[in-house]
Coordinates of C-alpha atoms in Angstrom, one line a residue:
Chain X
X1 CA -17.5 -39.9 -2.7
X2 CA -18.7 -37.6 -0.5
X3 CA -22.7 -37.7 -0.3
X4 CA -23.7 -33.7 -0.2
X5 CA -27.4 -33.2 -0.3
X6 CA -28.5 -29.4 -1.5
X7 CA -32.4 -28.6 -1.6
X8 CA -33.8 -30.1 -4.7
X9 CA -31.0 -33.0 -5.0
X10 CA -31.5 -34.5 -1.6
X11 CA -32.9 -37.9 -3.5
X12 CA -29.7 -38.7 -4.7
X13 CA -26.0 -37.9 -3.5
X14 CA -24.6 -35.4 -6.2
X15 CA -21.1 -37.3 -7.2
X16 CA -18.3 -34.7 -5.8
X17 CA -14.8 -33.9 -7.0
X18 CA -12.3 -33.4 -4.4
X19 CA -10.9 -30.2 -6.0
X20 CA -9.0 -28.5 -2.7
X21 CA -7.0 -29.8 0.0
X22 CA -7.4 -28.7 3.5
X23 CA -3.7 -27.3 2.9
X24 CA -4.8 -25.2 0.1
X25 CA -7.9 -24.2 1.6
X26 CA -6.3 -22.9 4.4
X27 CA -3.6 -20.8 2.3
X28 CA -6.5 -19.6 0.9
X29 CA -8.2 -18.4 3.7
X30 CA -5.2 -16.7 5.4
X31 CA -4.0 -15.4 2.6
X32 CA -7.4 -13.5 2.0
X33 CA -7.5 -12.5 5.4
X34 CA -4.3 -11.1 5.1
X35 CA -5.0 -9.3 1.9
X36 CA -8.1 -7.4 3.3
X37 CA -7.1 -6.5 6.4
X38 CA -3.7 -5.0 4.2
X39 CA -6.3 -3.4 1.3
X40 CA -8.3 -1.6 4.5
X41 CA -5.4 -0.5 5.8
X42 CA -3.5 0.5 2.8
X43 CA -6.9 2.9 2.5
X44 CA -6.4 4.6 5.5
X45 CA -3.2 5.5 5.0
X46 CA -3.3 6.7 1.5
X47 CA -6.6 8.5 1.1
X48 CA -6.7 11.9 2.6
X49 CA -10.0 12.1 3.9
X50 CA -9.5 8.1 5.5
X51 CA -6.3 9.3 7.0
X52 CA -7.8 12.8 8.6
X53 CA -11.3 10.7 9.9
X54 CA -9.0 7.8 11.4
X55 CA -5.2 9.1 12.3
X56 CA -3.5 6.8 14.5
X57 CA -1.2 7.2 11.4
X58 CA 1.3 4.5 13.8
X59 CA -0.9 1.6 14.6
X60 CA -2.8 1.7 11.3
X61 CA 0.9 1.6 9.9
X62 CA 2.2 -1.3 12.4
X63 CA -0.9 -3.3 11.0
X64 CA -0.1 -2.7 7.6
X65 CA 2.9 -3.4 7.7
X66 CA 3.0 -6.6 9.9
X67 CA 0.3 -8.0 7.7
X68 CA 2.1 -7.5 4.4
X69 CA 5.4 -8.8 6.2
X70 CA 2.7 -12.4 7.0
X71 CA 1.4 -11.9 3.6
X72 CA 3.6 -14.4 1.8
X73 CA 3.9 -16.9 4.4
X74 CA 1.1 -18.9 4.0
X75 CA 1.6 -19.2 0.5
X76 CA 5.6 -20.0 1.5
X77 CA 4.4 -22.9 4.2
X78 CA 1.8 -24.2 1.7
X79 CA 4.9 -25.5 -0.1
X80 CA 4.9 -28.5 2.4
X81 CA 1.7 -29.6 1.3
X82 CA 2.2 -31.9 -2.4
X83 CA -1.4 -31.1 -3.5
X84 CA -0.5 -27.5 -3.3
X85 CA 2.7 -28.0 -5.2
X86 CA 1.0 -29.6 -7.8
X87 CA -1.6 -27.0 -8.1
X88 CA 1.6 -24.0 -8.5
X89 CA 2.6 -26.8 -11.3
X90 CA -0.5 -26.9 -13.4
X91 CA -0.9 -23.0 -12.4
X92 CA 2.4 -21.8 -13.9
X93 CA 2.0 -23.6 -17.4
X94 CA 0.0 -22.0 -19.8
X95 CA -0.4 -24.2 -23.3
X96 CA -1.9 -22.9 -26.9
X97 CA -5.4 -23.7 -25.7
X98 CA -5.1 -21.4 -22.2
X99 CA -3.7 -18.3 -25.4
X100 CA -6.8 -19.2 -27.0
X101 CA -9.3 -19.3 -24.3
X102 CA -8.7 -15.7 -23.8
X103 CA -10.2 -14.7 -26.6
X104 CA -13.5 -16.7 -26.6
X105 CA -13.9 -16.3 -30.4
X106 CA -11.1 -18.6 -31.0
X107 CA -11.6 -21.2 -29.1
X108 CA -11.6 -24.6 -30.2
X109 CA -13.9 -26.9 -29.7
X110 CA -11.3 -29.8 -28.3
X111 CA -9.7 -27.3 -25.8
X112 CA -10.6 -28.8 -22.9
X113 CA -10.2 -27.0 -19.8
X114 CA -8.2 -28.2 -16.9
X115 CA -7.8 -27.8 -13.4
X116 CA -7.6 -24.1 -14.2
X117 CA -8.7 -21.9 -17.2
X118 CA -6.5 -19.1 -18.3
X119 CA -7.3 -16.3 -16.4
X120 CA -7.4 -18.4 -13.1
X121 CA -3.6 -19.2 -14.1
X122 CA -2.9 -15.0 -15.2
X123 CA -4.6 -14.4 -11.9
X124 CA -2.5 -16.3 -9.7
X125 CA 0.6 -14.7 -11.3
X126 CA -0.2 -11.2 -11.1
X127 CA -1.3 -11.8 -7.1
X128 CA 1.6 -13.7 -6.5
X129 CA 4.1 -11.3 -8.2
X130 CA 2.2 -8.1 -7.2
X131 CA 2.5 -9.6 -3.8
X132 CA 6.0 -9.9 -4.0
X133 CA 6.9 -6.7 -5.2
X134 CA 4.9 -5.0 -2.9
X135 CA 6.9 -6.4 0.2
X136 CA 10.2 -5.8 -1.5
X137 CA 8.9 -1.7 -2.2
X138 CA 7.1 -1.9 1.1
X139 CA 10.7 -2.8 3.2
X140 CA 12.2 -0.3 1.1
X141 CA 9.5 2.4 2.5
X142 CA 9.5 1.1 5.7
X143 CA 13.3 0.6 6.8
X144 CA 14.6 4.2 5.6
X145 CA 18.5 3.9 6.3
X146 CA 18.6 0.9 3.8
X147 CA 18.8 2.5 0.4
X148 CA 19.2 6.4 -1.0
X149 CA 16.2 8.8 -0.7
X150 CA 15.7 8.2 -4.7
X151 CA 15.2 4.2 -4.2
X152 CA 12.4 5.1 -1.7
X153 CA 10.8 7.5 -3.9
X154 CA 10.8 4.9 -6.4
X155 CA 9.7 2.7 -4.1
X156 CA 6.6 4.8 -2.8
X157 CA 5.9 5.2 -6.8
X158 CA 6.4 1.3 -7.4
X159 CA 4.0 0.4 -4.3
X160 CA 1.2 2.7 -5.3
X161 CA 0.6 1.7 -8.2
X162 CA 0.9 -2.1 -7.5
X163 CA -1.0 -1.6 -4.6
X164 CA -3.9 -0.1 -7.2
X165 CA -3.5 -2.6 -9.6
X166 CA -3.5 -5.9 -7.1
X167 CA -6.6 -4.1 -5.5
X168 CA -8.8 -4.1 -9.0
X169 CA -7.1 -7.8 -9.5
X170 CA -8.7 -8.7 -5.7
X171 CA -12.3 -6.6 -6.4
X172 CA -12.2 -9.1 -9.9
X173 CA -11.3 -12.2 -8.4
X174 CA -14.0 -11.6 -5.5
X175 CA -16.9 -10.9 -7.9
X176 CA -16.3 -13.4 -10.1
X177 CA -16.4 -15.9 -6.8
X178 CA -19.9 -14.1 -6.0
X179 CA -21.3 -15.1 -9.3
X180 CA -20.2 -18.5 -9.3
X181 CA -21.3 -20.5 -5.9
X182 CA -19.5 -24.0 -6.9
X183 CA -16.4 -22.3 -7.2
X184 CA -16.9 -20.9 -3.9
X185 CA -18.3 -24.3 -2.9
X186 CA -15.0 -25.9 -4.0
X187 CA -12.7 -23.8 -1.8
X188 CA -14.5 -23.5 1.0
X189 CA -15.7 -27.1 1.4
X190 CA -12.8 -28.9 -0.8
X191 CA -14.8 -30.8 -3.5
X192 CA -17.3 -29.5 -6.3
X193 CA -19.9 -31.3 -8.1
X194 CA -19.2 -33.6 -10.7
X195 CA -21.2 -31.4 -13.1
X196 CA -19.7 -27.9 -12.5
X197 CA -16.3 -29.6 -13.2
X198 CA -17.5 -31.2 -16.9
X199 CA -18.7 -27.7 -17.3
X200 CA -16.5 -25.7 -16.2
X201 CA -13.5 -27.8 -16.2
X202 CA -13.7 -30.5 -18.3
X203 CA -9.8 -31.6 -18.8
X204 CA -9.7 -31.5 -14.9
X205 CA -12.9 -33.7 -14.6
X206 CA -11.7 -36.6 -16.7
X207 CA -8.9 -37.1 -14.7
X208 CA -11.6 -38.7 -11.8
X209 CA -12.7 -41.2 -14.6
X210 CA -11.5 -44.9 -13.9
X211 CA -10.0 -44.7 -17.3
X212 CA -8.9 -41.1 -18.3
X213 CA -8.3 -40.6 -21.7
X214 CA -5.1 -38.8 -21.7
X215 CA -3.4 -40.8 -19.0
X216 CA -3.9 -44.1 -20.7
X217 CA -2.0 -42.5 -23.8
X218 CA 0.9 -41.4 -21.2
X219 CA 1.5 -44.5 -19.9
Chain P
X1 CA -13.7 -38.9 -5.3
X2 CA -10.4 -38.2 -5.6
X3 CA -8.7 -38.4 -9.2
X4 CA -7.7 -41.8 -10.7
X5 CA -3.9 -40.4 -10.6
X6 CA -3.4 -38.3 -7.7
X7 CA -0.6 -36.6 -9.0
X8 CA -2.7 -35.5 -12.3
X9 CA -1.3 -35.4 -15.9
X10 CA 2.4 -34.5 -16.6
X11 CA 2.6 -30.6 -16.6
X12 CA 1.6 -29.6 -20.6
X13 CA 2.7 -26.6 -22.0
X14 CA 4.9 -23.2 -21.0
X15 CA 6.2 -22.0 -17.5
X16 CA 4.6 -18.7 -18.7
X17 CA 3.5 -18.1 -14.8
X18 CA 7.2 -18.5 -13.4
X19 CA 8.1 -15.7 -16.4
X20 CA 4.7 -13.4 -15.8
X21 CA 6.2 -13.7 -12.1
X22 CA 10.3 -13.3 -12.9
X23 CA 9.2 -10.3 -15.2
X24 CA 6.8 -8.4 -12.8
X25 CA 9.9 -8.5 -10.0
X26 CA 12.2 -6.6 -12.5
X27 CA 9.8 -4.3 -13.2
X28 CA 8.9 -3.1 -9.6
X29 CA 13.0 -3.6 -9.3
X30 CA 13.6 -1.3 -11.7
X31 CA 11.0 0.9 -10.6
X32 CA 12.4 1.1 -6.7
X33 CA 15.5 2.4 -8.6
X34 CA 14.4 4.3 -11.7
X35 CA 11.0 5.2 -10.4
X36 CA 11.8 8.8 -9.4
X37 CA 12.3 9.9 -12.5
X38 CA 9.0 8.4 -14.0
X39 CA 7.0 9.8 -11.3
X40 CA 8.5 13.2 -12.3
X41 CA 7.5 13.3 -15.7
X42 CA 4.0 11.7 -15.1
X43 CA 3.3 14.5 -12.2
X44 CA 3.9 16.8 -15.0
X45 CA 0.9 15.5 -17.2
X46 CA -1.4 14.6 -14.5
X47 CA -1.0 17.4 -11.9
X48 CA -3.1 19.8 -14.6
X49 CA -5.3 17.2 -15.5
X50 CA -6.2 16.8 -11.2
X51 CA -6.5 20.3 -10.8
X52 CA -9.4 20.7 -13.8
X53 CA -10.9 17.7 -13.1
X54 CA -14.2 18.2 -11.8
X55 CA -14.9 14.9 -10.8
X56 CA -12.3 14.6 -8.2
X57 CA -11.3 10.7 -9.6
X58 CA -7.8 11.5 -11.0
X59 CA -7.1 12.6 -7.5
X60 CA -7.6 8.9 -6.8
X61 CA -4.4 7.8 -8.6
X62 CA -1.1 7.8 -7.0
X63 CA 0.3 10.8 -9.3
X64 CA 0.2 14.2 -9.7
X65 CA 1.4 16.4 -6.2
X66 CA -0.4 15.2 -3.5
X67 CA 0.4 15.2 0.2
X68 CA -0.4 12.1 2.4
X69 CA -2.0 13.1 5.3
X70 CA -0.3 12.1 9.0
X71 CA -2.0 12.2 12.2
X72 CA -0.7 10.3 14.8
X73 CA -3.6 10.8 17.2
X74 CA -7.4 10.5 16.4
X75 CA -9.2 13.5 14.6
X76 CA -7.6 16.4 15.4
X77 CA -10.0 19.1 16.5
X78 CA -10.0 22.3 14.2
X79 CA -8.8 25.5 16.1
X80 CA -10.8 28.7 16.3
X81 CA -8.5 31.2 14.2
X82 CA -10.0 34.1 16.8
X83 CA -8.4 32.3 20.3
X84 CA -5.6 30.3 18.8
X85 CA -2.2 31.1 20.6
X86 CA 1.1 30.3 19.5
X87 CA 3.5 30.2 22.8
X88 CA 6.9 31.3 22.9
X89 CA 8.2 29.8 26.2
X90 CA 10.6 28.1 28.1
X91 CA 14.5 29.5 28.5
X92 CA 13.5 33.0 27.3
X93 CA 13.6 36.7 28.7
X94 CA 9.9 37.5 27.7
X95 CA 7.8 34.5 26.8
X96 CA 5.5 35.5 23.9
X97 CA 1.6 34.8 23.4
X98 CA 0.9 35.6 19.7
X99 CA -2.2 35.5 17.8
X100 CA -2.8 34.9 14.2
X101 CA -3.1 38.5 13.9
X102 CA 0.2 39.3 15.6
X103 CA 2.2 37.1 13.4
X104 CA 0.5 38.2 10.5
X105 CA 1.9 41.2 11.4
X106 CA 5.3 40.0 11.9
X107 CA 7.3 40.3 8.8
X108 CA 6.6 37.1 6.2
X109 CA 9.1 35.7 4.5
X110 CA 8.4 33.1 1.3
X111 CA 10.4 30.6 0.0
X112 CA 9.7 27.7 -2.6
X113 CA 10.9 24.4 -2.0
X114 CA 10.3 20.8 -1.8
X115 CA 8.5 18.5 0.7
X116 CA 9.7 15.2 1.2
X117 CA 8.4 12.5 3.3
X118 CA 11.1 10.1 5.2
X119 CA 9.1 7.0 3.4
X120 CA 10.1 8.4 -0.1
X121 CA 7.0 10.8 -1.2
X122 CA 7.5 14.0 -2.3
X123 CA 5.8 17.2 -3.6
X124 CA 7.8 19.5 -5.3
X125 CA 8.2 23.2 -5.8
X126 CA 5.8 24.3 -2.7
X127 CA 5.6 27.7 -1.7
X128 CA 5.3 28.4 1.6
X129 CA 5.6 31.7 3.8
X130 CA 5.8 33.1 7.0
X131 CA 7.8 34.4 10.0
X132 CA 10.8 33.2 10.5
X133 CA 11.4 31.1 13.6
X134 CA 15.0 33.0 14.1
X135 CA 12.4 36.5 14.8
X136 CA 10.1 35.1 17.2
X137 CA 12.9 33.3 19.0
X138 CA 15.1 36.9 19.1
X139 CA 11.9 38.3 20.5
X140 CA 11.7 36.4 22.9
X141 CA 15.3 36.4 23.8
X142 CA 16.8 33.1 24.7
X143 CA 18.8 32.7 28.0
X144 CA 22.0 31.6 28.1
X145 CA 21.3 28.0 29.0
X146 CA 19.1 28.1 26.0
X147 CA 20.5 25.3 23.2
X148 CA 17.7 23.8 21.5
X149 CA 13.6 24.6 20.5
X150 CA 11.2 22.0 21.0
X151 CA 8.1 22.3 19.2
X152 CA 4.7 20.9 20.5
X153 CA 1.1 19.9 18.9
X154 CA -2.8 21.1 19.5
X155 CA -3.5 17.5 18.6
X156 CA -2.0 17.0 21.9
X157 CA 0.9 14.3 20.9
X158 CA 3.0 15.2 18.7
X159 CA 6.5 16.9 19.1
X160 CA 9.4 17.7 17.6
X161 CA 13.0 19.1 18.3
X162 CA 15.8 21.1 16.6
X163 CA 19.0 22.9 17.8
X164 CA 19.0 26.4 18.2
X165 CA 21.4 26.7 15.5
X166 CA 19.7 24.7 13.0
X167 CA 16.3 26.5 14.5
X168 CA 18.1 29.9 13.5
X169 CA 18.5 28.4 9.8
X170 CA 17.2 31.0 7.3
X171 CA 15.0 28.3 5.2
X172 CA 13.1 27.2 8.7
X173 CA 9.5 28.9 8.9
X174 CA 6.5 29.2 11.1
X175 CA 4.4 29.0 8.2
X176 CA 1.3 30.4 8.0
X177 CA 0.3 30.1 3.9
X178 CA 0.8 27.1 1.5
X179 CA 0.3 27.1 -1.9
X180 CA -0.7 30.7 -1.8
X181 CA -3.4 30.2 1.0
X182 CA -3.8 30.2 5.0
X183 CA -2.4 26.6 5.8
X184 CA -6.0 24.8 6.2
X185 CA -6.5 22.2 9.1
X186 CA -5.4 19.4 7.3
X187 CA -2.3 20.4 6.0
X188 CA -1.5 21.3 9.5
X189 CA -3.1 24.9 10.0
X190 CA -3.6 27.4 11.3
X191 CA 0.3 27.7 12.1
X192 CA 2.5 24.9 11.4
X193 CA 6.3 24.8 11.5
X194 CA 8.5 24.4 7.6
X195 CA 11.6 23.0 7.7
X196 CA 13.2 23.2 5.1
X197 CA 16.2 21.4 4.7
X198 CA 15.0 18.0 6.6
X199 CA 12.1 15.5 6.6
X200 CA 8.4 16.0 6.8
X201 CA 8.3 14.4 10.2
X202 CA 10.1 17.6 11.2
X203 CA 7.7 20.3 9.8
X204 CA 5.1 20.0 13.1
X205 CA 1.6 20.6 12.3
X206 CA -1.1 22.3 13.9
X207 CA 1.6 24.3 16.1
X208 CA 0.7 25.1 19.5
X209 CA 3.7 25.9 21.4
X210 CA 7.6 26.9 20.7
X211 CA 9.8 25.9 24.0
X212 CA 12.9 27.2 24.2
X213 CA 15.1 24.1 26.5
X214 CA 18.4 23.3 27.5
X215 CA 18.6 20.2 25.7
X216 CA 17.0 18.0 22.3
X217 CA 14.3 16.3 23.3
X218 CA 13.3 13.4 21.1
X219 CA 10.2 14.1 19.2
X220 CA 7.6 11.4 18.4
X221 CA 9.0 9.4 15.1
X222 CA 12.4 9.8 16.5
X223 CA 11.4 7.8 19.6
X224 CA 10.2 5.0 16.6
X225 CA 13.0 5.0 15.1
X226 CA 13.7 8.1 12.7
X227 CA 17.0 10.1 13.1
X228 CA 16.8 13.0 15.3
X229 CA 18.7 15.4 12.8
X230 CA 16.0 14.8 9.5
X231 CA 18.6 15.9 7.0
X232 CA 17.7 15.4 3.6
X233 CA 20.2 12.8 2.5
X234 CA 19.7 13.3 -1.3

């Protein structure tokens, strides 16, 4: 336990969940870096009055393109780490409580959240695949003897619109860290307070109990 | 803390993520190589939607026709339409200096075509006009030595190249109107060069100078890599 004193609880240490590893953290980090260097780029080049007040269409491009080329690495090296693979793990599956927890009105009162509610899980899926796509359009754009004028047409067409979408996806995911301070807390430090994960994440928090429930049916 | 069991509870539920993920690839798959004709069809709706839309959002959203602007230098400073030049130099008998006026007064040709962009973007069905480059180079009457035109920038980097033959090409303009109006600034204006059958990175902007030389000379995307003869491939 990990003794973090905040004004007002500095009488007692506040009991902390290790929620992030430094592996994660650091994909994290560099993958957001990435990202907004690639989003304030991607500006430049596509809006007119951006691209007239800047130019330098070459070097904005070279930055562009380099960082969406580094984009998926960190993500690709974080695969070393176990705590990260576990994270994709419980990320990728989705059970009939995650279906219901998007529409609050039918939640139930014994879904208990885990590690990760439902639109944390649809989050990561959309960034990840948007991600993806976007390199594969963006070496189609950017490497012009590799495929037929059409493909890069398409291609232009495909990242556009990806690019738009993954953007909104990226504004979301950052306000909803602004509102939410132990969140943030979590991925920047590593751990989160014993209280925000009952609230917040309930099914995850058990799991730090000497005797979780669930387990001790498993085994 | 850490968790009792590191390794957390056996996974519960569907690998709905791996399929969200699987299914997004074949959709931008499929749109690399079906996304043409989709972007046709949805220029159609949204191209008269942008030009009534007051607010200026819908311009926001990759469709309709737009042109992406390209500078390769910083902020190109605006020419004054009363002391801008084009030159007509190099290999030639009698090196021209023509105003705005003078090719106005030249006789304009107009054709409607396409612009494509190298990278894949397009805007179709643009009319352009203007004098033909074949007139002003016959006016100024190329030497013998004479094999190729090499086009230079106001913004005082950029340059581009074609042989005489392709530079005598019916469908290659000086253009001076797009769209029905004098070429502005950021389309390239006052004067900027329309090639027709090739590339965007072709078509020169804000024109400054016409240079008749023995010779291609690279221009500035061919020394990065583009092909020196900008054919659209189809």
């Amino acid at each position: 336990m990990t003794p973090v004193g905040r004004a007002g609880s500095a009488i007692r240490p506040r009991p902390q969940f290790t929620r992030f590893s430094r592996a994660e953290r650091w994909v994290h980090r560099l993958t957001a870096v990435l990202m907004l260097v690639c989003i304030g780029t991607a500006a430049i080049l596509y809006n007119g009055s951006l691209s007239l007040a800047v130019g330098h269409r070459r070097q904005v491009e070279l930055i562009h393109v380099y960082c969406g080329f580094a984009l998926p690495v960190p993500m690709i090296l974080g695969l070393v780490s176990l705590a990260y693979r576990l994270d994709l793990r419980r990320l990728n599956r989705f059970t009939e409580a995650d279906w219901r927890w998007l529409r609050p009105g039918r939640r139930r009162p014994e879904d208990r959240v885990g590690k990760f509610n439902a639109g944390q899980k649809i989050n990561s899926w959309l960034s990840s695949g948007s991600i993806l796509v976007l390199l594969i359009s963006g070496v189609v754009m950017y490497f012009v003897g590799l495929t037929p004028l059409a493909w890069r047409t398409g291609a232009t067409f495909v990242h556009d619109w990806f690019a738009l979408a993954l953007g909104l996806l990226v504004i979301g995911h950052i306000v909803r860290a602004v509102k939410d301070p132990d969140a943030r807390e979590g991925m920047r430090t590593g751990s989160v307070s014993a209280y925000w994960a009952r609230t917040e994440h309930p099914g995850w928090a058990s799991e730090f109990e000497d005797h979780p429930p669930d387990a001790g049916l498993q085994e | 803390m850490l968790p009792a069991d590191p390794q957390g509870p056996p996974p519960d539920g569907a690998p709905v993520g791996r399929r969200a993920v699987l299914g997004l690839l074949a959709l931008g798959v499929a749109g690399i190589v079906g996304g043409r004709v989709v972007e046709s069809a949805l220029d159609r709706v949204v191209a008269p939607v942008e030009l009534r839309d007051p607010t200026g959002l819908v311009s926001l959203l990759p469709a309709g026709a737009t042109f992406r602007y390209y500078t390769v230098t910083g902020p190109v400073p605006k020419a004054d339409p009363v002391t801008y030049r084009l030159g007509v130099t190099g290999l030639v008998g009698h090196p021209l200096s023509l105003s705005l006026d003078d090719l106005r007064a030249l006789p304009q040709t107009s054709l409607t075509k396409d612009f494509r962009c190298v990278t894949g973007w397009q805007v179709l069905q643009v009319p352009w006009s203007g004098v033909l480059l074949k007139d002003l180079i016959d006016a100024a009457g190329p030497t013998s030595a004479a094999t190729a035109v090499r086009f230079s920038s106001f913004d005082g980097l950029y340059s581009e190249s074609l042989t005489l033959e392709q530079a005598r090409r019916s469908d290659v303009l000086v253009a001076l109107q797009m769209q029905g109006k004098p070429v502005t600034h950021d389309h390239g204006g006052p004067v900027r060069m329309y090639v027709a059958p090739m590339f965007g990175y072709k078509s020169t902007k804000w024109l400054s100078g016409i240079e008749l030389t023995a010779g291609v000379q690279t221009g500035y995307w061919e020394q990065r890599g583009y092909a020196v003869d900008g054919w659209i491939d189809g």
